[in-house]
Short mmCIF file of C-alpha atoms in Angstrom, two decimals:
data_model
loop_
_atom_site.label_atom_id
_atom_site.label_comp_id
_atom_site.label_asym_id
_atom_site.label_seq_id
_atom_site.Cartn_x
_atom_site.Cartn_y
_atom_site.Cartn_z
CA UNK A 30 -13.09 -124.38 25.90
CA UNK A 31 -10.91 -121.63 27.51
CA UNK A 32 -12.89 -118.90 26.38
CA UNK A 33 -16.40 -120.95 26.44
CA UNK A 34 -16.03 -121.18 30.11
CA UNK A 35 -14.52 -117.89 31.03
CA UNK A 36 -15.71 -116.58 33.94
CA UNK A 37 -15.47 -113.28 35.89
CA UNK A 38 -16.07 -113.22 39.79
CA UNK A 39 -18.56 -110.87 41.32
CA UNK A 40 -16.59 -108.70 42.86
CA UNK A 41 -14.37 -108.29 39.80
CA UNK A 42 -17.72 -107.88 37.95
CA UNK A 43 -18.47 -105.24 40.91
CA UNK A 44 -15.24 -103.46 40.54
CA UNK A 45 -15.45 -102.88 36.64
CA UNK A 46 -19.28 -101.45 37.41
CA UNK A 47 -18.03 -98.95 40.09
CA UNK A 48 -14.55 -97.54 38.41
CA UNK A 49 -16.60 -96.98 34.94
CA UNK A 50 -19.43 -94.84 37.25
CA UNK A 51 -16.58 -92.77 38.58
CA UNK A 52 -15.21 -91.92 35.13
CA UNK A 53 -18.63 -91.73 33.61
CA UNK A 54 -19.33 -88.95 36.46
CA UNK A 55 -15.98 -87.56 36.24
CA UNK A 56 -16.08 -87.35 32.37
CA UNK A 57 -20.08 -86.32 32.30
CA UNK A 58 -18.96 -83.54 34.56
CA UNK A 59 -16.44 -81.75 32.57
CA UNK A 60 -19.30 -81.73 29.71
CA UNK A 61 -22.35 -81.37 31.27
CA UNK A 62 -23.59 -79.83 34.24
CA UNK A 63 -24.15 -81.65 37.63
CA UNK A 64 -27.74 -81.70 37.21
CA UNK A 65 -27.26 -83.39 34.03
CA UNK A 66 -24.74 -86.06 35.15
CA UNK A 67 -27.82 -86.81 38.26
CA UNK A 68 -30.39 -87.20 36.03
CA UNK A 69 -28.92 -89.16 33.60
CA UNK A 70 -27.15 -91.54 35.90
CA UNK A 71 -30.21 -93.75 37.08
CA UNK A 72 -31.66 -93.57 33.94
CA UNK A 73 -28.70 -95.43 32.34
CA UNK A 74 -28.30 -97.72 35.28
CA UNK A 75 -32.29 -98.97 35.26
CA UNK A 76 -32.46 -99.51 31.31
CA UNK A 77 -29.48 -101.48 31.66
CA UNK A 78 -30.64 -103.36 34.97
CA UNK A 79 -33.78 -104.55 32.85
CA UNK A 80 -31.12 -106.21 30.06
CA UNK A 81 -29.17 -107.43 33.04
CA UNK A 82 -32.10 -109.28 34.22
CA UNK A 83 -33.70 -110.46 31.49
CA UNK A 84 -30.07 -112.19 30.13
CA UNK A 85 -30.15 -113.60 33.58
CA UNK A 86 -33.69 -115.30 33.26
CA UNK A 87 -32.16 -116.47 30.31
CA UNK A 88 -29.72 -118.29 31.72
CA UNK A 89 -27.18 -116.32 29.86
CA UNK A 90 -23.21 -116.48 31.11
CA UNK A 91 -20.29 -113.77 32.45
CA UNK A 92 -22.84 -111.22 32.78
CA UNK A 93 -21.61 -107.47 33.69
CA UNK A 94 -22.73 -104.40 33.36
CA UNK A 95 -20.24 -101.39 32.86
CA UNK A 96 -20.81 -97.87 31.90
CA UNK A 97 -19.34 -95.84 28.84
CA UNK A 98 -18.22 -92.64 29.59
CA UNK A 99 -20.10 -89.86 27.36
CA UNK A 100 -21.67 -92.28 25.75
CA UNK A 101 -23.78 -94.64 27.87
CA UNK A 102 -23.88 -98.32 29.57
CA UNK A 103 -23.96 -101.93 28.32
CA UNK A 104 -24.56 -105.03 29.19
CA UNK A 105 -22.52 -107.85 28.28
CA UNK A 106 -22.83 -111.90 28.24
CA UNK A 107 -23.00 -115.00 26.05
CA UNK A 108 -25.49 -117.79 25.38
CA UNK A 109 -24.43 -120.09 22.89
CA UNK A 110 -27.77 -121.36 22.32
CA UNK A 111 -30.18 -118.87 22.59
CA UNK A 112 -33.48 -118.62 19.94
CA UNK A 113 -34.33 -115.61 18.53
CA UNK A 114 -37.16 -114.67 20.33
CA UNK A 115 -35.20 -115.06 23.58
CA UNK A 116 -32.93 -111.93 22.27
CA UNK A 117 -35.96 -110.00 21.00
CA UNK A 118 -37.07 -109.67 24.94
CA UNK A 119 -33.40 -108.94 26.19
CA UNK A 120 -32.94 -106.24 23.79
CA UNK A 121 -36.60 -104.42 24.66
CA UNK A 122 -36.54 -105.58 28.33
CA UNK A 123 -34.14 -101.96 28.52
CA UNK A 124 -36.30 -99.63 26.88
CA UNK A 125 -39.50 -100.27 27.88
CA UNK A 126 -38.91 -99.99 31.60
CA UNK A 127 -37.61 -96.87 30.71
CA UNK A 128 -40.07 -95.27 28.97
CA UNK A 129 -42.76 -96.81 31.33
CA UNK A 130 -40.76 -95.05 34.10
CA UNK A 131 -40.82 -91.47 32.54
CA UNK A 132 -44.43 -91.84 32.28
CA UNK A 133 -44.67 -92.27 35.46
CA UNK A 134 -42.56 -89.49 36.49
CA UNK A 135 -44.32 -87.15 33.72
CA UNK A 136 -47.74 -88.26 35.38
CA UNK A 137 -45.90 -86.94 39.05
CA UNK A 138 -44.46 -84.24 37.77
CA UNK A 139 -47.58 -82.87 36.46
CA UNK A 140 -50.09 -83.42 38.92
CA UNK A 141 -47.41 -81.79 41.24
CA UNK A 142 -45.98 -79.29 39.13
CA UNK A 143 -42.29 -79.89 39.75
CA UNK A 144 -39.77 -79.14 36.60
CA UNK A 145 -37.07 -80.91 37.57
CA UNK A 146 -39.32 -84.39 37.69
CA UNK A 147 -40.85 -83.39 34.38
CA UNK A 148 -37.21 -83.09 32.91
CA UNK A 149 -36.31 -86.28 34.32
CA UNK A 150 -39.15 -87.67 32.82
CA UNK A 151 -38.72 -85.64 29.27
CA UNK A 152 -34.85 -87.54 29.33
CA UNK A 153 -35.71 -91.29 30.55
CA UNK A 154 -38.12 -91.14 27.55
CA UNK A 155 -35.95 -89.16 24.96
CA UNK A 156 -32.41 -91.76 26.13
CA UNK A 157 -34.91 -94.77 25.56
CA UNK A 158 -36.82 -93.82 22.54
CA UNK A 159 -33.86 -93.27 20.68
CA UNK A 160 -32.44 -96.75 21.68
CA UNK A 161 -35.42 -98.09 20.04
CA UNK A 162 -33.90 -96.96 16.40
CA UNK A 163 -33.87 -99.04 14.36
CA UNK A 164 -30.00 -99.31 13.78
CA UNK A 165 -27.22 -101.50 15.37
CA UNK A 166 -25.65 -101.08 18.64
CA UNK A 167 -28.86 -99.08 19.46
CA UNK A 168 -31.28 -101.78 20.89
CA UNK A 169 -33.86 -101.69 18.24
CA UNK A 170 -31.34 -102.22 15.66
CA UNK A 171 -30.69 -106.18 17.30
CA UNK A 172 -34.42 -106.58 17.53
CA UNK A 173 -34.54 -105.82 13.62
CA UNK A 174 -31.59 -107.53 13.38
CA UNK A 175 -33.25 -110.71 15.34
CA UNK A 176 -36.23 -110.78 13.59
CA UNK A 177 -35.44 -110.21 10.10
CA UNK A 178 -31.79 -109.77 8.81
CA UNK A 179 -30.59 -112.72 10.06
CA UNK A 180 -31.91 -114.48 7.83
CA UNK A 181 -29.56 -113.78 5.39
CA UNK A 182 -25.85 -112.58 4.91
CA UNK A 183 -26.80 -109.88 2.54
CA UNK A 184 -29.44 -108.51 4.70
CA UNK A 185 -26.88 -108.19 7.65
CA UNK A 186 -24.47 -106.72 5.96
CA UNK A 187 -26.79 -104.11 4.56
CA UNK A 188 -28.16 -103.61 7.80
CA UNK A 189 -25.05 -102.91 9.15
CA UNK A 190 -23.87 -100.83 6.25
CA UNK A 191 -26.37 -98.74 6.69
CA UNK A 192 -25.37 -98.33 10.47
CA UNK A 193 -22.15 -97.02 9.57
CA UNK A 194 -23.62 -94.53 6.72
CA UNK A 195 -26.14 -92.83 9.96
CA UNK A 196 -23.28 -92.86 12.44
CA UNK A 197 -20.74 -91.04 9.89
CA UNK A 198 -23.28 -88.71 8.55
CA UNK A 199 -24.90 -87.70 12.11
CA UNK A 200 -20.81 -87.38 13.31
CA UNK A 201 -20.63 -84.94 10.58
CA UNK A 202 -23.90 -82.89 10.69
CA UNK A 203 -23.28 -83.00 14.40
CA UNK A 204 -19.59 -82.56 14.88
CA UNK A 205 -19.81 -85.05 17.34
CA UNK A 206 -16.62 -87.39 17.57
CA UNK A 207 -17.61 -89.91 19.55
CA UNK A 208 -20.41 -90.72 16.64
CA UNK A 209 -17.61 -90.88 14.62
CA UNK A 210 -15.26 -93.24 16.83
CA UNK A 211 -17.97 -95.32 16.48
CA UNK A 212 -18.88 -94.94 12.91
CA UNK A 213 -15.13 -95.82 12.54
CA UNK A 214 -14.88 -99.09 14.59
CA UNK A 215 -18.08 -100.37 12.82
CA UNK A 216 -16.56 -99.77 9.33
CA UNK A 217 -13.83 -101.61 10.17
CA UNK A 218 -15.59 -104.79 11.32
CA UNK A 219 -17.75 -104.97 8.53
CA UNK A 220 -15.58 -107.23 6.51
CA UNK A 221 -15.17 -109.71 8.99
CA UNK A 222 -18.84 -109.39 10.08
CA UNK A 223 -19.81 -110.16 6.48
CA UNK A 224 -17.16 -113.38 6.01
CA UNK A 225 -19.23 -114.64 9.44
CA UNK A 226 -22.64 -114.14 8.07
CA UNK A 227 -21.61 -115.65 4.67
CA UNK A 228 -19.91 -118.76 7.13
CA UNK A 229 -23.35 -119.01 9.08
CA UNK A 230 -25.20 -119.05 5.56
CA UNK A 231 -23.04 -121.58 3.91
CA UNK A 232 -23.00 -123.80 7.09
CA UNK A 233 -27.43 -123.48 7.73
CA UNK A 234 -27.28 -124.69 3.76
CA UNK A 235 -25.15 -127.60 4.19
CA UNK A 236 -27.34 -129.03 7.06
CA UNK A 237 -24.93 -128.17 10.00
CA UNK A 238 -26.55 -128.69 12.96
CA UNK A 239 -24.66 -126.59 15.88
CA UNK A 240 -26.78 -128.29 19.00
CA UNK A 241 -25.30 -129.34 22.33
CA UNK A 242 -26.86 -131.03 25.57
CA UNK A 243 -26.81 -128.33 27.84
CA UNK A 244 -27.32 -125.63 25.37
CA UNK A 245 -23.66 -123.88 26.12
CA UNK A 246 -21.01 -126.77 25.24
CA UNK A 247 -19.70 -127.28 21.60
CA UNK A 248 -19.09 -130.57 21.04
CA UNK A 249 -15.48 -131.16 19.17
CA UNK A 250 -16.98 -132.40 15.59
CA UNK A 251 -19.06 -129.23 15.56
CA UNK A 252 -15.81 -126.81 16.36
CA UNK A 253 -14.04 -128.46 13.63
CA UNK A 254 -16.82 -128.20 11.01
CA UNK A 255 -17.42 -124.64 11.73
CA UNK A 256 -13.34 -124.16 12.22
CA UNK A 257 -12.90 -125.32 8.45
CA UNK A 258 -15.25 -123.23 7.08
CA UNK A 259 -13.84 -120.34 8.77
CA UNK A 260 -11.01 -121.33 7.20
CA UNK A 261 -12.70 -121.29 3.93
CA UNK A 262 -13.90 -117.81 3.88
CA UNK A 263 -10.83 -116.00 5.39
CA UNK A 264 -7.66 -115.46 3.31
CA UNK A 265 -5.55 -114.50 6.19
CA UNK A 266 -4.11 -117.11 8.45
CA UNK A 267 -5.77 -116.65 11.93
CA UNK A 268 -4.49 -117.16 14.99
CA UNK A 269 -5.68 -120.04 17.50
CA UNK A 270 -7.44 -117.51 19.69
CA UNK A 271 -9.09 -115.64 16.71
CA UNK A 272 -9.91 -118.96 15.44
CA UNK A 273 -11.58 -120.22 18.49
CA UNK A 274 -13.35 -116.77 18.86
CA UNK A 275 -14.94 -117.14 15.36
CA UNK A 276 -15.95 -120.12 15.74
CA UNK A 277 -17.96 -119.44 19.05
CA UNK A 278 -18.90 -117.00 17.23
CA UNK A 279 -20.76 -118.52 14.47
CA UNK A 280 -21.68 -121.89 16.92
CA UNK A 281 -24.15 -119.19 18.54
CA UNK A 282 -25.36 -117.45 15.52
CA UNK A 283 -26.50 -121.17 14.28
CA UNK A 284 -28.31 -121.49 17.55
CA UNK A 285 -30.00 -118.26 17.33
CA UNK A 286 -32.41 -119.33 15.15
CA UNK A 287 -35.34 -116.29 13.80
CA UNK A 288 -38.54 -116.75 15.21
CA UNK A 289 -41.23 -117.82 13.32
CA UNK A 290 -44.04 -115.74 11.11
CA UNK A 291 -46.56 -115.65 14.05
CA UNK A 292 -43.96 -114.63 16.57
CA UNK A 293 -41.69 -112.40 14.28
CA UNK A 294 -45.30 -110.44 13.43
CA UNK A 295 -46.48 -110.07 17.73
CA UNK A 296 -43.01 -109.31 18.50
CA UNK A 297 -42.39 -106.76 15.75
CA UNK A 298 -45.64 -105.26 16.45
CA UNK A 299 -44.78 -105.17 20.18
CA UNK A 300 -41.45 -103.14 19.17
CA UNK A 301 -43.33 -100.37 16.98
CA UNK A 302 -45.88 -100.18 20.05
CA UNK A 303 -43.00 -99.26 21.73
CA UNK A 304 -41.51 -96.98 19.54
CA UNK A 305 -45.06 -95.00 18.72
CA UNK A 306 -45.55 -94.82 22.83
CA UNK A 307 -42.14 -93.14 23.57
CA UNK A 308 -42.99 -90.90 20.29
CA UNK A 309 -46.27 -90.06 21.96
CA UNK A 310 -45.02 -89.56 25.79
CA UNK A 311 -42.06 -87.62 24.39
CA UNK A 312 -44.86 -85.39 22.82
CA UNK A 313 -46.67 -85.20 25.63
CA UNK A 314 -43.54 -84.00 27.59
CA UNK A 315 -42.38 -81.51 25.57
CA UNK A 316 -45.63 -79.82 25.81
CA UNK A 317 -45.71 -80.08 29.54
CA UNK A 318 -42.90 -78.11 29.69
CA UNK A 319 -44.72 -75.35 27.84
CA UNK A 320 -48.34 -75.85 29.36
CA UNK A 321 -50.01 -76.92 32.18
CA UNK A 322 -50.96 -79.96 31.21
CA UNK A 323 -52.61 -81.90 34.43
CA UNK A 324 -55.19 -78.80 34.46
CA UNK A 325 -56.13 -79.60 30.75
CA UNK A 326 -56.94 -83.25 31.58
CA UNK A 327 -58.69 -82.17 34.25
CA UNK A 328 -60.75 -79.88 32.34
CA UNK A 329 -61.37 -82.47 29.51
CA UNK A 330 -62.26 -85.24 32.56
CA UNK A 331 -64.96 -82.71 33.84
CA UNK A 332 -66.19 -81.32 30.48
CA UNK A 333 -69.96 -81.71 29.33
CA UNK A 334 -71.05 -84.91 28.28
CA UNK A 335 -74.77 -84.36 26.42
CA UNK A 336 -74.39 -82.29 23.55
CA UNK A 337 -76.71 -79.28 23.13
CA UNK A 338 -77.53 -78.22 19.81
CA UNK A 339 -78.28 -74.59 19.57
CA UNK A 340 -82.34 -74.69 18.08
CA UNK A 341 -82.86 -77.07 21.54
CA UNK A 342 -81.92 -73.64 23.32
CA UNK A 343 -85.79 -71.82 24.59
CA UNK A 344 -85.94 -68.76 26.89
CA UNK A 345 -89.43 -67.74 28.13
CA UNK A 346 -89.88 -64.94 29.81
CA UNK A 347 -88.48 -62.34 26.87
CA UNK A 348 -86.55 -60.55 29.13
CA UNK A 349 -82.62 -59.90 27.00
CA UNK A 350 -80.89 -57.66 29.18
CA UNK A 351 -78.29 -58.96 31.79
CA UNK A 352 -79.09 -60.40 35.41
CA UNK A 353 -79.10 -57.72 37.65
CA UNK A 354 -76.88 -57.98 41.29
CA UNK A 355 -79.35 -58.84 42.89
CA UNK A 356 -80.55 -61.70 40.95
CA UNK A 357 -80.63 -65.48 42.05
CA UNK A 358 -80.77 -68.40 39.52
CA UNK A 359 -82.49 -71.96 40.32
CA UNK A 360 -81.41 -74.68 38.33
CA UNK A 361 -83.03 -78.13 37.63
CA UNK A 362 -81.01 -81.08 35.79
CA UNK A 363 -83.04 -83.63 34.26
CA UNK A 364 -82.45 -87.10 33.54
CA UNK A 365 -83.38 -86.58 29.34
CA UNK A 366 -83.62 -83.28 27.27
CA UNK A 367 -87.36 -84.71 26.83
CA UNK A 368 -87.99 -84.42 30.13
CA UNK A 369 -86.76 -80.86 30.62
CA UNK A 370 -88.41 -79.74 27.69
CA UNK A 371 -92.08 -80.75 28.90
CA UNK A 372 -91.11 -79.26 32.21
CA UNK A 373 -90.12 -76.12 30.63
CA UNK A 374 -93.36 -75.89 28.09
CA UNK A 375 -95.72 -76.66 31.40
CA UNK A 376 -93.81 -73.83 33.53
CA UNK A 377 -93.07 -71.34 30.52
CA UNK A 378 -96.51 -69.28 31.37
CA UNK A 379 -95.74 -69.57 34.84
CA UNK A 380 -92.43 -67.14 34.84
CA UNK A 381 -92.71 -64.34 37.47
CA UNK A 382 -92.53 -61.20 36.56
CA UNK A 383 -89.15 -60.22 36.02
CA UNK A 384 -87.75 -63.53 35.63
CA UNK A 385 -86.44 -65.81 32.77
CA UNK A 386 -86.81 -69.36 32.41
CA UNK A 387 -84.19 -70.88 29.92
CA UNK A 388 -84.06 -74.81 28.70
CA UNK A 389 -80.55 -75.85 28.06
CA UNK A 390 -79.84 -79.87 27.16
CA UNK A 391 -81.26 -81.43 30.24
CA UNK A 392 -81.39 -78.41 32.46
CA UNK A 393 -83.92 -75.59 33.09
CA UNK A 394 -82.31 -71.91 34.71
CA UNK A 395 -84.96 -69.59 36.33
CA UNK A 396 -83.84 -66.19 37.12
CA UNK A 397 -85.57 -64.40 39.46
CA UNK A 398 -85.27 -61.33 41.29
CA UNK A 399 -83.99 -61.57 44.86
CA UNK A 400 -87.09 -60.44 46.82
CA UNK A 401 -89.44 -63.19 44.44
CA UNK A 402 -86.83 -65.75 45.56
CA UNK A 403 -87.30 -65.12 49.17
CA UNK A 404 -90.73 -64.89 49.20
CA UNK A 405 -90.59 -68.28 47.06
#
């Protein structure tokens, strides 16, 4: 019950949000470059304001947000009876916000050719594409996680095996030791994340039914069902706290039940839409940077829409060489190609001389000296 209703004040919650900025900046700064540190800043802060709010329409508990220095920000709270679904939406409610936001940018940045708003963009959608991975802590790793290997103890562990094998080998190919601190820490919890999926497995199969009237207590006979089983799977004595921990632990995995077929398929589909849309923006982006990319759509927005096939081309008149300066040109658009083309067989014998008469798609160009057009 101690740790169940835990609670941090506001302004503690405040204070833990502000001092973790300041070393984030401090630490950011003696890496990267100031412009760097600015850009990334907000971006961290509004992907993890969308988690923040989305655990708080949730009605989740204790929840903070802190940042990690040269690593990134997190969100953190509990709900000890949350359905899967539910967890789906707070892990995308980060990304997507921030990839919709660099398109927005890109789409500014563009149309006003400024670099430093197109880089912005480029890194809002680069930081949240990549949380969309599918591999745990990124966020797409807990929607997989949600939606499919749950389900099982083997699944999970895999899953999270598999995590530790990308960290380790990316720390190495990169040289990067905070992938490896990571890498590390997650190796060593796999043990005792395994014994907890086997305790959730072995509990769903007996029948256990973790529910509670306001969806956050733990009734006593509940605690001490889960508490023996605990028991059961760990050789090691465990302390009270530990104890109690675990078995809060596994009370809200048993609540978190996986959605069902219909929702697991919309809700997976929704997080590959995701994925392929900060694939496609990121594209998008990276070619900005190299081309002007507003003019091209502008281009394409205003290009021809009837096609013309070359045999519909006719010039009457038979006269090849080039206009001369002094040469003005009528044109005519018509409605159909049909149309032009009688109007161009009734006025082909009627060419002055000099001039050329030309049908192209639904248009007809005359030619005509300058002294015919004035006396026309």
């Amino acid at each position: 019950e101690k740790l169940r209703n835990k609670r941090s004040s506001w302004g503690a919650a405040l204070t833990v949000l502000v001092v973790s900025v300041l070393f984030f900046i401090a630490l950011g700064k003696a890496v990267w470059s100031w412009q760097f540190v600015l850009l990334l800043l907000p971006i961290l802060f509004i992907h993890e304001l969308g988690h923040f709010a989305a655990m708080r329409l949730f009605r989740y508990q204790n929840v903070r947000m802190f940042f990690i220095p040269l690593f990134g920000a997190a969100v953190a709270g509990h709900h000890y009876n949350v359905p899967g679904w539910k967890k789906v939406i707070v892990s995308l409610s980060g990304p997507l916000p921030g990839i919709f936001l660099g398109a927005a940018l890109g789409m500014l940045a563009m149309t006003y050719d400024t670099p430093w708003l197109l880089a912005g963009a480029l890194l809002a959608v680069l930081v949240n594409g990549f949380n969309l991975l599918p591999l745990i802590p990124l966020d797409g790793g807990w929607v997989m996680h949600s939606l499919l290997f749950c389900r099982h103890y083997v699944l999970d562990a895999g899953f999270r095996l598999l995590a530790v094998c990308v960290l380790l080998a990316g720390a190495y190919l990169l040289a990067d030791p905070i992938l490896l601190v990571f890498g590390f820490l997650m190796a060593m919890a796999l043990p005792v994340a395994f014994r907890m999926a086997r305790v959730v497995e072995t509990l769903r199969r007996r029948g256990v039914a973790a529910t509670s009237p306001d969806d956050q207590s733990i009734s006593p006979e509940a605690a001490s069902v889960i508490a023996g089983e605990i028991r059961n799977q760990f050789s090691q004595r465990l302390s009270v706290k530990n104890l109690a921990q675990f078995t809060l632990q596994a009370f809200e995995a048993l609540n978190a039940r996986p959605p069902g077929i219909l929702a697991t398929i919309v809700l997976g589909g929704a997080y590959a839409g995701s994925f392929a849309l900060s694939a496609v923006l990121l594209a998008l982006l990276v070619i900005g940077q190299q081309v002007n990319l507003a003019d091209f759509f502008r281009a394409a927005a205003h290009a021809p829409r009837q096609p013309i096939a070359a045999e519909s081309i006719e010039r009457a008149g038979l006269r090849e060489a080039p206009a001369a300066p002094g040469e003005k040109t009528i044109i005519v658009r018509f409605a159909a190609h049909e149309k032009a083309k009688a109007a161009f067989d009734e006025s082909r014998n009627q060419v002055p001389a000099g001039g050329t008469l030309v049908l192209f798609g639904h248009s007809l160009m005359l030619a005509i000296p300058v002294e015919d057009a004035a006396a026309g």
